[in-house]
Amino acid sequence: GILNRGEASVEVALNIGKQLSRVRLENASASVQSDKDMIDQLVVTKMGSFDKINGKLQAHMKQALEASRAAVVHDFDGVLAECRYSWGSPCSTLQNPCVIMQRFVRL
């Protein structure tokens, strides 16, 4: 999805990451208990345990967040390069907006 491609906004990526960091499939519910029991049994049968499937979800989420981070850094690098070009010298003074962006990217 948009996270895997690094196309989500920073806010969206962080909010989804925060929400999914707390997801535990064993805590999921279903409107009918027999459905939950069937799904739980399927998870254990196919994956071996909830820990394994939770780990896979966390690994996928980490990759998606890393893609989003890389896209943001790439975008900031492009803006910084453009402002260096436009102003004719490296960003070096506090009055220069590039300095503020450089500090933001490092956070």
PDB file of N, CA and C in Angstrom:
ATOM      1  N   GLY A   1       0.801  -1.187   0.000  1.00  0.00           N
ATOM      2  CA  GLY A   1       0.000   0.000   0.000  1.00  0.00           C
ATOM      3  C   GLY A   1       0.851   1.261   0.000  1.00  0.00           C
ATOM      4  N   ILE A   2       0.240   2.344   0.377  1.00  0.00           N
ATOM      5  CA  ILE A   2       0.939   3.624   0.349  1.00  0.00           C
ATOM      6  C   ILE A   2       2.110   3.671   1.314  1.00  0.00           C
ATOM      7  N   LEU A   3       2.029   2.928   2.416  1.00  0.00           N
ATOM      8  CA  LEU A   3       3.163   2.902   3.346  1.00  0.00           C
ATOM      9  C   LEU A   3       4.347   2.172   2.727  1.00  0.00           C
ATOM     10  N   ASN A   4       4.097   1.026   2.120  1.00  0.00           N
ATOM     11  CA  ASN A   4       5.175   0.238   1.529  1.00  0.00           C
ATOM     12  C   ASN A   4       5.897   0.987   0.424  1.00  0.00           C
ATOM     13  N   ARG A   5       5.167   1.848  -0.281  1.00  0.00           N
ATOM     14  CA  ARG A   5       5.766   2.621  -1.372  1.00  0.00           C
ATOM     15  C   ARG A   5       6.321   3.953  -0.887  1.00  0.00           C
ATOM     16  N   GLY A   6       6.165   4.268   0.388  1.00  0.00           N
ATOM     17  CA  GLY A   6       6.656   5.522   0.919  1.00  0.00           C
ATOM     18  C   GLY A   6       5.838   6.714   0.475  1.00  0.00           C
ATOM     19  N   GLU A   7       4.559   6.492   0.164  1.00  0.00           N
ATOM     20  CA  GLU A   7       3.709   7.549  -0.359  1.00  0.00           C
ATOM     21  C   GLU A   7       2.782   8.165   0.685  1.00  0.00           C
ATOM     22  N   ALA A   8       2.793   7.649   1.897  1.00  0.00           N
ATOM     23  CA  ALA A   8       1.939   8.200   2.948  1.00  0.00           C
ATOM     24  C   ALA A   8       2.595   9.440   3.543  1.00  0.00           C
ATOM     25  N   SER A   9       1.769  10.344   4.049  1.00  0.00           N
ATOM     26  CA  SER A   9       2.331  11.503   4.736  1.00  0.00           C
ATOM     27  C   SER A   9       3.022  11.027   6.012  1.00  0.00           C
ATOM     28  N   VAL A  10       3.871  11.866   6.549  1.00  0.00           N
ATOM     29  CA  VAL A  10       4.566  11.529   7.789  1.00  0.00           C
ATOM     30  C   VAL A  10       3.557  11.235   8.887  1.00  0.00           C
ATOM     31  N   GLU A  11       2.544  12.086   9.007  1.00  0.00           N
ATOM     32  CA  GLU A  11       1.538  11.902  10.067  1.00  0.00           C
ATOM     33  C   GLU A  11       0.796  10.587   9.911  1.00  0.00           C
ATOM     34  N   VAL A  12       0.391  10.257   8.690  1.00  0.00           N
ATOM     35  CA  VAL A  12      -0.335   9.006   8.452  1.00  0.00           C
ATOM     36  C   VAL A  12       0.557   7.812   8.789  1.00  0.00           C
ATOM     37  N   ALA A  13       1.787   7.825   8.308  1.00  0.00           N
ATOM     38  CA  ALA A  13       2.706   6.711   8.566  1.00  0.00           C
ATOM     39  C   ALA A  13       2.930   6.519  10.061  1.00  0.00           C
ATOM     40  N   LEU A  14       3.168   7.613  10.777  1.00  0.00           N
ATOM     41  CA  LEU A  14       3.412   7.498  12.219  1.00  0.00           C
ATOM     42  C   LEU A  14       2.175   7.031  12.970  1.00  0.00           C
ATOM     43  N   ASN A  15       1.012   7.543  12.611  1.00  0.00           N
ATOM     44  CA  ASN A  15      -0.216   7.131  13.300  1.00  0.00           C
ATOM     45  C   ASN A  15      -0.536   5.665  13.048  1.00  0.00           C
ATOM     46  N   ILE A  16      -0.395   5.219  11.813  1.00  0.00           N
ATOM     47  CA  ILE A  16      -0.636   3.800  11.523  1.00  0.00           C
ATOM     48  C   ILE A  16       0.386   2.943  12.252  1.00  0.00           C
ATOM     49  N   GLY A  17       1.643   3.370  12.221  1.00  0.00           N
ATOM     50  CA  GLY A  17       2.688   2.613  12.921  1.00  0.00           C
ATOM     51  C   GLY A  17       2.413   2.500  14.403  1.00  0.00           C
ATOM     52  N   LYS A  18       1.990   3.598  15.023  1.00  0.00           N
ATOM     53  CA  LYS A  18       1.679   3.564  16.458  1.00  0.00           C
ATOM     54  C   LYS A  18       0.524   2.619  16.750  1.00  0.00           C
ATOM     55  N   GLN A  19      -0.513   2.676  15.927  1.00  0.00           N
ATOM     56  CA  GLN A  19      -1.673   1.810  16.140  1.00  0.00           C
ATOM     57  C   GLN A  19      -1.302   0.337  15.954  1.00  0.00           C
ATOM     58  N   LEU A  20      -0.582   0.047  14.875  1.00  0.00           N
ATOM     59  CA  LEU A  20      -0.240  -1.351  14.599  1.00  0.00           C
ATOM     60  C   LEU A  20       0.803  -1.898  15.566  1.00  0.00           C
ATOM     61  N   SER A  21       1.573  -1.035  16.203  1.00  0.00           N
ATOM     62  CA  SER A  21       2.565  -1.520  17.162  1.00  0.00           C
ATOM     63  C   SER A  21       1.894  -2.166  18.368  1.00  0.00           C
ATOM     64  N   ARG A  22       0.645  -1.835  18.576  1.00  0.00           N
ATOM     65  CA  ARG A  22      -0.081  -2.389  19.729  1.00  0.00           C
ATOM     66  C   ARG A  22      -1.010  -3.548  19.359  1.00  0.00           C
ATOM     67  N   VAL A  23      -1.101  -3.876  18.061  1.00  0.00           N
ATOM     68  CA  VAL A  23      -2.017  -4.929  17.614  1.00  0.00           C
ATOM     69  C   VAL A  23      -1.489  -6.296  18.031  1.00  0.00           C
ATOM     70  N   ARG A  24      -2.354  -7.063  18.616  1.00  0.00           N
ATOM     71  CA  ARG A  24      -2.078  -8.462  18.951  1.00  0.00           C
ATOM     72  C   ARG A  24      -3.269  -9.266  18.433  1.00  0.00           C
ATOM     73  N   LEU A  25      -3.022 -10.123  17.455  1.00  0.00           N
ATOM     74  CA  LEU A  25      -4.132 -10.835  16.830  1.00  0.00           C
ATOM     75  C   LEU A  25      -4.913 -11.706  17.803  1.00  0.00           C
ATOM     76  N   GLU A  26      -4.261 -12.188  18.827  1.00  0.00           N
ATOM     77  CA  GLU A  26      -4.983 -13.016  19.805  1.00  0.00           C
ATOM     78  C   GLU A  26      -6.048 -12.215  20.548  1.00  0.00           C
ATOM     79  N   ASN A  27      -5.951 -10.895  20.518  1.00  0.00           N
ATOM     80  CA  ASN A  27      -6.941 -10.043  21.184  1.00  0.00           C
ATOM     81  C   ASN A  27      -8.075  -9.612  20.257  1.00  0.00           C
ATOM     82  N   ALA A  28      -8.033 -10.040  18.996  1.00  0.00           N
ATOM     83  CA  ALA A  28      -9.093  -9.690  18.052  1.00  0.00           C
ATOM     84  C   ALA A  28     -10.405 -10.340  18.477  1.00  0.00           C
ATOM     85  N   SER A  29     -11.487  -9.721  18.062  1.00  0.00           N
ATOM     86  CA  SER A  29     -12.807 -10.271  18.407  1.00  0.00           C
ATOM     87  C   SER A  29     -13.592 -10.561  17.138  1.00  0.00           C
ATOM     88  N   ALA A  30     -14.647 -11.279  17.298  1.00  0.00           N
ATOM     89  CA  ALA A  30     -15.567 -11.579  16.199  1.00  0.00           C
ATOM     90  C   ALA A  30     -16.981 -11.476  16.753  1.00  0.00           C
ATOM     91  N   SER A  31     -17.928 -11.248  15.874  1.00  0.00           N
ATOM     92  CA  SER A  31     -19.314 -11.104  16.345  1.00  0.00           C
ATOM     93  C   SER A  31     -19.880 -12.430  16.833  1.00  0.00           C
ATOM     94  N   VAL A  32     -19.312 -13.524  16.361  1.00  0.00           N
ATOM     95  CA  VAL A  32     -19.756 -14.859  16.787  1.00  0.00           C
ATOM     96  C   VAL A  32     -18.546 -15.593  17.363  1.00  0.00           C
ATOM     97  N   GLN A  33     -18.664 -16.100  18.568  1.00  0.00           N
ATOM     98  CA  GLN A  33     -17.546 -16.756  19.245  1.00  0.00           C
ATOM     99  C   GLN A  33     -16.982 -17.915  18.431  1.00  0.00           C
ATOM    100  N   SER A  34     -17.852 -18.673  17.752  1.00  0.00           N
ATOM    101  CA  SER A  34     -17.353 -19.811  16.965  1.00  0.00           C
ATOM    102  C   SER A  34     -16.452 -19.337  15.824  1.00  0.00           C
ATOM    103  N   ASP A  35     -16.715 -18.155  15.276  1.00  0.00           N
ATOM    104  CA  ASP A  35     -15.831 -17.601  14.241  1.00  0.00           C
ATOM    105  C   ASP A  35     -14.461 -17.279  14.825  1.00  0.00           C
ATOM    106  N   LYS A  36     -14.433 -16.679  16.000  1.00  0.00           N
ATOM    107  CA  LYS A  36     -13.162 -16.369  16.650  1.00  0.00           C
ATOM    108  C   LYS A  36     -12.392 -17.646  16.941  1.00  0.00           C
ATOM    109  N   ASP A  37     -13.082 -18.632  17.451  1.00  0.00           N
ATOM    110  CA  ASP A  37     -12.427 -19.912  17.756  1.00  0.00           C
ATOM    111  C   ASP A  37     -11.821 -20.524  16.488  1.00  0.00           C
ATOM    112  N   MET A  38     -12.586 -20.481  15.387  1.00  0.00           N
ATOM    113  CA  MET A  38     -12.104 -21.037  14.122  1.00  0.00           C
ATOM    114  C   MET A  38     -10.874 -20.267  13.626  1.00  0.00           C
ATOM    115  N   ILE A  39     -10.917 -18.954  13.684  1.00  0.00           N
ATOM    116  CA  ILE A  39      -9.791 -18.127  13.234  1.00  0.00           C
ATOM    117  C   ILE A  39      -8.571 -18.364  14.120  1.00  0.00           C
ATOM    118  N   ASP A  40      -8.773 -18.393  15.434  1.00  0.00           N
ATOM    119  CA  ASP A  40      -7.664 -18.646  16.356  1.00  0.00           C
ATOM    120  C   ASP A  40      -7.018 -19.992  16.059  1.00  0.00           C
ATOM    121  N   GLN A  41      -7.831 -21.016  15.832  1.00  0.00           N
ATOM    122  CA  GLN A  41      -7.302 -22.343  15.535  1.00  0.00           C
ATOM    123  C   GLN A  41      -6.539 -22.346  14.215  1.00  0.00           C
ATOM    124  N   LEU A  42      -7.053 -21.625  13.236  1.00  0.00           N
ATOM    125  CA  LEU A  42      -6.385 -21.534  11.940  1.00  0.00           C
ATOM    126  C   LEU A  42      -5.020 -20.857  12.068  1.00  0.00           C
ATOM    127  N   VAL A  43      -4.963 -19.801  12.852  1.00  0.00           N
ATOM    128  CA  VAL A  43      -3.689 -19.102  13.073  1.00  0.00           C
ATOM    129  C   VAL A  43      -2.673 -20.057  13.695  1.00  0.00           C
ATOM    130  N   VAL A  44      -3.084 -20.768  14.719  1.00  0.00           N
ATOM    131  CA  VAL A  44      -2.174 -21.688  15.404  1.00  0.00           C
ATOM    132  C   VAL A  44      -1.752 -22.820  14.461  1.00  0.00           C
ATOM    133  N   THR A  45      -2.710 -23.345  13.680  1.00  0.00           N
ATOM    134  CA  THR A  45      -2.409 -24.440  12.760  1.00  0.00           C
ATOM    135  C   THR A  45      -1.461 -24.003  11.646  1.00  0.00           C
ATOM    136  N   LYS A  46      -1.729 -22.854  11.051  1.00  0.00           N
ATOM    137  CA  LYS A  46      -0.940 -22.400   9.903  1.00  0.00           C
ATOM    138  C   LYS A  46       0.363 -21.704  10.297  1.00  0.00           C
ATOM    139  N   MET A  47       0.332 -20.936  11.385  1.00  0.00           N
ATOM    140  CA  MET A  47       1.491 -20.131  11.772  1.00  0.00           C
ATOM    141  C   MET A  47       2.265 -20.717  12.952  1.00  0.00           C
ATOM    142  N   GLY A  48       1.664 -21.588  13.697  1.00  0.00           N
ATOM    143  CA  GLY A  48       2.329 -22.185  14.842  1.00  0.00           C
ATOM    144  C   GLY A  48       2.014 -21.483  16.156  1.00  0.00           C
ATOM    145  N   SER A  49       1.840 -20.176  16.080  1.00  0.00           N
ATOM    146  CA  SER A  49       1.510 -19.411  17.286  1.00  0.00           C
ATOM    147  C   SER A  49       1.126 -17.987  16.903  1.00  0.00           C
ATOM    148  N   PHE A  50       0.482 -17.315  17.841  1.00  0.00           N
ATOM    149  CA  PHE A  50       0.167 -15.908  17.632  1.00  0.00           C
ATOM    150  C   PHE A  50       1.436 -15.064  17.642  1.00  0.00           C
ATOM    151  N   ASP A  51       2.421 -15.480  18.417  1.00  0.00           N
ATOM    152  CA  ASP A  51       3.687 -14.735  18.437  1.00  0.00           C
ATOM    153  C   ASP A  51       4.313 -14.654  17.045  1.00  0.00           C
ATOM    154  N   LYS A  52       4.239 -15.743  16.301  1.00  0.00           N
ATOM    155  CA  LYS A  52       4.822 -15.753  14.961  1.00  0.00           C
ATOM    156  C   LYS A  52       4.087 -14.806  14.023  1.00  0.00           C
ATOM    157  N   ILE A  53       2.769 -14.845  14.018  1.00  0.00           N
ATOM    158  CA  ILE A  53       2.033 -13.965  13.111  1.00  0.00           C
ATOM    159  C   ILE A  53       2.157 -12.512  13.551  1.00  0.00           C
ATOM    160  N   ASN A  54       2.162 -12.268  14.870  1.00  0.00           N
ATOM    161  CA  ASN A  54       2.381 -10.904  15.348  1.00  0.00           C
ATOM    162  C   ASN A  54       3.762 -10.408  14.929  1.00  0.00           C
ATOM    163  N   GLY A  55       4.757 -11.288  15.004  1.00  0.00           N
ATOM    164  CA  GLY A  55       6.111 -10.935  14.581  1.00  0.00           C
ATOM    165  C   GLY A  55       6.178 -10.606  13.098  1.00  0.00           C
ATOM    166  N   LYS A  56       5.472 -11.380  12.268  1.00  0.00           N
ATOM    167  CA  LYS A  56       5.445 -11.097  10.832  1.00  0.00           C
ATOM    168  C   LYS A  56       4.792  -9.745  10.561  1.00  0.00           C
ATOM    169  N   LEU A  57       3.696  -9.471  11.240  1.00  0.00           N
ATOM    170  CA  LEU A  57       3.032  -8.176  11.068  1.00  0.00           C
ATOM    171  C   LEU A  57       3.952  -7.033  11.478  1.00  0.00           C
ATOM    172  N   GLN A  58       4.650  -7.205  12.588  1.00  0.00           N
ATOM    173  CA  GLN A  58       5.565  -6.162  13.057  1.00  0.00           C
ATOM    174  C   GLN A  58       6.715  -5.963  12.071  1.00  0.00           C
ATOM    175  N   ALA A  59       7.214  -7.054  11.506  1.00  0.00           N
ATOM    176  CA  ALA A  59       8.309  -6.948  10.533  1.00  0.00           C
ATOM    177  C   ALA A  59       7.850  -6.202   9.277  1.00  0.00           C
ATOM    178  N   HIS A  60       6.647  -6.512   8.801  1.00  0.00           N
ATOM    179  CA  HIS A  60       6.105  -5.809   7.633  1.00  0.00           C
ATOM    180  C   HIS A  60       5.889  -4.333   7.941  1.00  0.00           C
ATOM    181  N   MET A  61       5.411  -4.047   9.132  1.00  0.00           N
ATOM    182  CA  MET A  61       5.181  -2.656   9.508  1.00  0.00           C
ATOM    183  C   MET A  61       6.503  -1.900   9.591  1.00  0.00           C
ATOM    184  N   LYS A  62       7.530  -2.540  10.134  1.00  0.00           N
ATOM    185  CA  LYS A  62       8.841  -1.905  10.216  1.00  0.00           C
ATOM    186  C   LYS A  62       9.360  -1.574   8.818  1.00  0.00           C
ATOM    187  N   GLN A  63       9.219  -2.507   7.879  1.00  0.00           N
ATOM    188  CA  GLN A  63       9.664  -2.260   6.506  1.00  0.00           C
ATOM    189  C   GLN A  63       8.894  -1.088   5.891  1.00  0.00           C
ATOM    190  N   ALA A  64       7.581  -1.043   6.135  1.00  0.00           N
ATOM    191  CA  ALA A  64       6.762   0.039   5.583  1.00  0.00           C
ATOM    192  C   ALA A  64       7.167   1.384   6.175  1.00  0.00           C
ATOM    193  N   LEU A  65       7.406   1.421   7.483  1.00  0.00           N
ATOM    194  CA  LEU A  65       7.835   2.675   8.119  1.00  0.00           C
ATOM    195  C   LEU A  65       9.204   3.108   7.612  1.00  0.00           C
ATOM    196  N   GLU A  66      10.091   2.156   7.398  1.00  0.00           N
ATOM    197  CA  GLU A  66      11.409   2.485   6.859  1.00  0.00           C
ATOM    198  C   GLU A  66      11.294   3.050   5.448  1.00  0.00           C
ATOM    199  N   ALA A  67      10.376   2.503   4.643  1.00  0.00           N
ATOM    200  CA  ALA A  67      10.154   3.033   3.298  1.00  0.00           C
ATOM    201  C   ALA A  67       9.612   4.453   3.362  1.00  0.00           C
ATOM    202  N   SER A  68       8.692   4.690   4.284  1.00  0.00           N
ATOM    203  CA  SER A  68       8.136   6.035   4.443  1.00  0.00           C
ATOM    204  C   SER A  68       9.215   7.011   4.892  1.00  0.00           C
ATOM    205  N   ARG A  69      10.034   6.596   5.848  1.00  0.00           N
ATOM    206  CA  ARG A  69      11.123   7.459   6.328  1.00  0.00           C
ATOM    207  C   ARG A  69      12.090   7.783   5.201  1.00  0.00           C
ATOM    208  N   ALA A  70      12.463   6.776   4.423  1.00  0.00           N
ATOM    209  CA  ALA A  70      13.395   6.992   3.317  1.00  0.00           C
ATOM    210  C   ALA A  70      12.815   7.971   2.294  1.00  0.00           C
ATOM    211  N   ALA A  71      11.516   7.867   2.034  1.00  0.00           N
ATOM    212  CA  ALA A  71      10.883   8.779   1.082  1.00  0.00           C
ATOM    213  C   ALA A  71      10.900  10.212   1.600  1.00  0.00           C
ATOM    214  N   VAL A  72      10.640  10.396   2.888  1.00  0.00           N
ATOM    215  CA  VAL A  72      10.650  11.740   3.471  1.00  0.00           C
ATOM    216  C   VAL A  72      12.058  12.328   3.423  1.00  0.00           C
ATOM    217  N   VAL A  73      13.048  11.542   3.789  1.00  0.00           N
ATOM    218  CA  VAL A  73      14.432  12.023   3.758  1.00  0.00           C
ATOM    219  C   VAL A  73      14.825  12.384   2.319  1.00  0.00           C
ATOM    220  N   HIS A  74      14.433  11.550   1.377  1.00  0.00           N
ATOM    221  CA  HIS A  74      14.724  11.825  -0.035  1.00  0.00           C
ATOM    222  C   HIS A  74      14.085  13.143  -0.464  1.00  0.00           C
ATOM    223  N   ASP A  75      12.829  13.352  -0.075  1.00  0.00           N
ATOM    224  CA  ASP A  75      12.145  14.607  -0.427  1.00  0.00           C
ATOM    225  C   ASP A  75      12.845  15.815   0.194  1.00  0.00           C
ATOM    226  N   PHE A  76      13.225  15.709   1.471  1.00  0.00           N
ATOM    227  CA  PHE A  76      13.931  16.816   2.111  1.00  0.00           C
ATOM    228  C   PHE A  76      15.286  17.064   1.458  1.00  0.00           C
ATOM    229  N   ASP A  77      15.977  15.996   1.104  1.00  0.00           N
ATOM    230  CA  ASP A  77      17.262  16.157   0.425  1.00  0.00           C
ATOM    231  C   ASP A  77      17.087  16.918  -0.884  1.00  0.00           C
ATOM    232  N   GLY A  78      16.012  16.632  -1.613  1.00  0.00           N
ATOM    233  CA  GLY A  78      15.745  17.337  -2.861  1.00  0.00           C
ATOM    234  C   GLY A  78      15.482  18.820  -2.624  1.00  0.00           C
ATOM    235  N   VAL A  79      14.703  19.125  -1.595  1.00  0.00           N
ATOM    236  CA  VAL A  79      14.423  20.529  -1.277  1.00  0.00           C
ATOM    237  C   VAL A  79      15.701  21.237  -0.846  1.00  0.00           C
ATOM    238  N   LEU A  80      16.493  20.583  -0.024  1.00  0.00           N
ATOM    239  CA  LEU A  80      17.752  21.193   0.418  1.00  0.00           C
ATOM    240  C   LEU A  80      18.689  21.446  -0.759  1.00  0.00           C
ATOM    241  N   ALA A  81      18.763  20.494  -1.675  1.00  0.00           N
ATOM    242  CA  ALA A  81      19.614  20.679  -2.851  1.00  0.00           C
ATOM    243  C   ALA A  81      19.105  21.850  -3.699  1.00  0.00           C
ATOM    244  N   GLU A  82      17.803  21.953  -3.836  1.00  0.00           N
ATOM    245  CA  GLU A  82      17.221  23.049  -4.627  1.00  0.00           C
ATOM    246  C   GLU A  82      17.499  24.404  -3.982  1.00  0.00           C
ATOM    247  N   CYS A  83      17.368  24.492  -2.667  1.00  0.00           N
ATOM    248  CA  CYS A  83      17.612  25.793  -2.036  1.00  0.00           C
ATOM    249  C   CYS A  83      19.088  26.144  -2.086  1.00  0.00           C
ATOM    250  N   ARG A  84      19.960  25.148  -1.996  1.00  0.00           N
ATOM    251  CA  ARG A  84      21.392  25.436  -2.155  1.00  0.00           C
ATOM    252  C   ARG A  84      21.658  25.994  -3.547  1.00  0.00           C
ATOM    253  N   TYR A  85      21.028  25.376  -4.543  1.00  0.00           N
ATOM    254  CA  TYR A  85      21.215  25.823  -5.931  1.00  0.00           C
ATOM    255  C   TYR A  85      20.639  27.234  -6.113  1.00  0.00           C
ATOM    256  N   SER A  86      19.443  27.452  -5.600  1.00  0.00           N
ATOM    257  CA  SER A  86      18.766  28.737  -5.778  1.00  0.00           C
ATOM    258  C   SER A  86      19.509  29.875  -5.097  1.00  0.00           C
ATOM    259  N   TRP A  87      20.110  29.608  -3.940  1.00  0.00           N
ATOM    260  CA  TRP A  87      20.792  30.668  -3.197  1.00  0.00           C
ATOM    261  C   TRP A  87      22.271  30.748  -3.534  1.00  0.00           C
ATOM    262  N   GLY A  88      22.740  29.815  -4.353  1.00  0.00           N
ATOM    263  CA  GLY A  88      24.099  29.895  -4.851  1.00  0.00           C
ATOM    264  C   GLY A  88      25.194  29.488  -3.891  1.00  0.00           C
ATOM    265  N   SER A  89      24.844  29.020  -2.697  1.00  0.00           N
ATOM    266  CA  SER A  89      25.875  28.574  -1.758  1.00  0.00           C
ATOM    267  C   SER A  89      25.252  27.593  -0.788  1.00  0.00           C
ATOM    268  N   PRO A  90      26.070  26.820  -0.109  1.00  0.00           N
ATOM    269  CA  PRO A  90      25.532  25.898   0.883  1.00  0.00           C
ATOM    270  C   PRO A  90      24.771  26.652   1.964  1.00  0.00           C
ATOM    271  N   CYS A  91      23.810  25.991   2.547  1.00  0.00           N
ATOM    272  CA  CYS A  91      23.038  26.600   3.631  1.00  0.00           C
ATOM    273  C   CYS A  91      23.959  26.765   4.834  1.00  0.00           C
ATOM    274  N   SER A  92      24.133  27.994   5.295  1.00  0.00           N
ATOM    275  CA  SER A  92      25.115  28.177   6.358  1.00  0.00           C
ATOM    276  C   SER A  92      24.711  29.181   7.429  1.00  0.00           C
ATOM    277  N   THR A  93      23.654  29.930   7.261  1.00  0.00           N
ATOM    278  CA  THR A  93      23.318  30.927   8.265  1.00  0.00           C
ATOM    279  C   THR A  93      21.951  30.646   8.856  1.00  0.00           C
ATOM    280  N   LEU A  94      21.728  31.139  10.053  1.00  0.00           N
ATOM    281  CA  LEU A  94      20.436  30.933  10.699  1.00  0.00           C
ATOM    282  C   LEU A  94      19.311  31.625   9.951  1.00  0.00           C
ATOM    283  N   GLN A  95      19.603  32.664   9.203  1.00  0.00           N
ATOM    284  CA  GLN A  95      18.568  33.344   8.438  1.00  0.00           C
ATOM    285  C   GLN A  95      18.127  32.501   7.233  1.00  0.00           C
ATOM    286  N   ASN A  96      18.924  31.554   6.864  1.00  0.00           N
ATOM    287  CA  ASN A  96      18.646  30.734   5.699  1.00  0.00           C
ATOM    288  C   ASN A  96      17.673  29.613   6.083  1.00  0.00           C
ATOM    289  N   PRO A  97      16.517  29.489   5.422  1.00  0.00           N
ATOM    290  CA  PRO A  97      15.546  28.443   5.764  1.00  0.00           C
ATOM    291  C   PRO A  97      16.098  27.033   5.624  1.00  0.00           C
ATOM    292  N   CYS A  98      17.127  26.838   4.808  1.00  0.00           N
ATOM    293  CA  CYS A  98      17.704  25.496   4.668  1.00  0.00           C
ATOM    294  C   CYS A  98      18.259  24.981   5.987  1.00  0.00           C
ATOM    295  N   VAL A  99      18.806  25.857   6.808  1.00  0.00           N
ATOM    296  CA  VAL A  99      19.364  25.441   8.096  1.00  0.00           C
ATOM    297  C   VAL A  99      18.272  24.829   8.954  1.00  0.00           C
ATOM    298  N   ILE A 100      17.126  25.455   8.958  1.00  0.00           N
ATOM    299  CA  ILE A 100      15.997  24.931   9.737  1.00  0.00           C
ATOM    300  C   ILE A 100      15.605  23.566   9.206  1.00  0.00           C
ATOM    301  N   MET A 101      15.514  23.394   7.883  1.00  0.00           N
ATOM    302  CA  MET A 101      15.142  22.101   7.301  1.00  0.00           C
ATOM    303  C   MET A 101      16.192  21.045   7.602  1.00  0.00           C
ATOM    304  N   GLN A 102      17.489  21.407   7.545  1.00  0.00           N
ATOM    305  CA  GLN A 102      18.538  20.437   7.843  1.00  0.00           C
ATOM    306  C   GLN A 102      18.395  19.920   9.269  1.00  0.00           C
ATOM    307  N   ARG A 103      18.118  20.811  10.197  1.00  0.00           N
ATOM    308  CA  ARG A 103      17.943  20.382  11.594  1.00  0.00           C
ATOM    309  C   ARG A 103      16.720  19.502  11.738  1.00  0.00           C
ATOM    310  N   PHE A 104      15.640  19.833  11.039  1.00  0.00           N
ATOM    311  CA  PHE A 104      14.411  19.022  11.100  1.00  0.00           C
ATOM    312  C   PHE A 104      14.660  17.617  10.602  1.00  0.00           C
ATOM    313  N   VAL A 105      15.367  17.466   9.497  1.00  0.00           N
ATOM    314  CA  VAL A 105      15.623  16.153   8.909  1.00  0.00           C
ATOM    315  C   VAL A 105      16.458  15.293   9.838  1.00  0.00           C
ATOM    316  N   ARG A 106      17.350  15.908  10.611  1.00  0.00           N
ATOM    317  CA  ARG A 106      18.215  15.147  11.513  1.00  0.00           C
ATOM    318  C   ARG A 106      17.489  14.640  12.743  1.00  0.00           C
ATOM    319  N   LEU A 107      16.344  15.177  13.094  1.00  0.00           N
ATOM    320  CA  LEU A 107      15.633  14.781  14.313  1.00  0.00           C
ATOM    321  C   LEU A 107      15.241  13.341  14.298  1.00  0.00           C
TER     322      LEU A 107
END
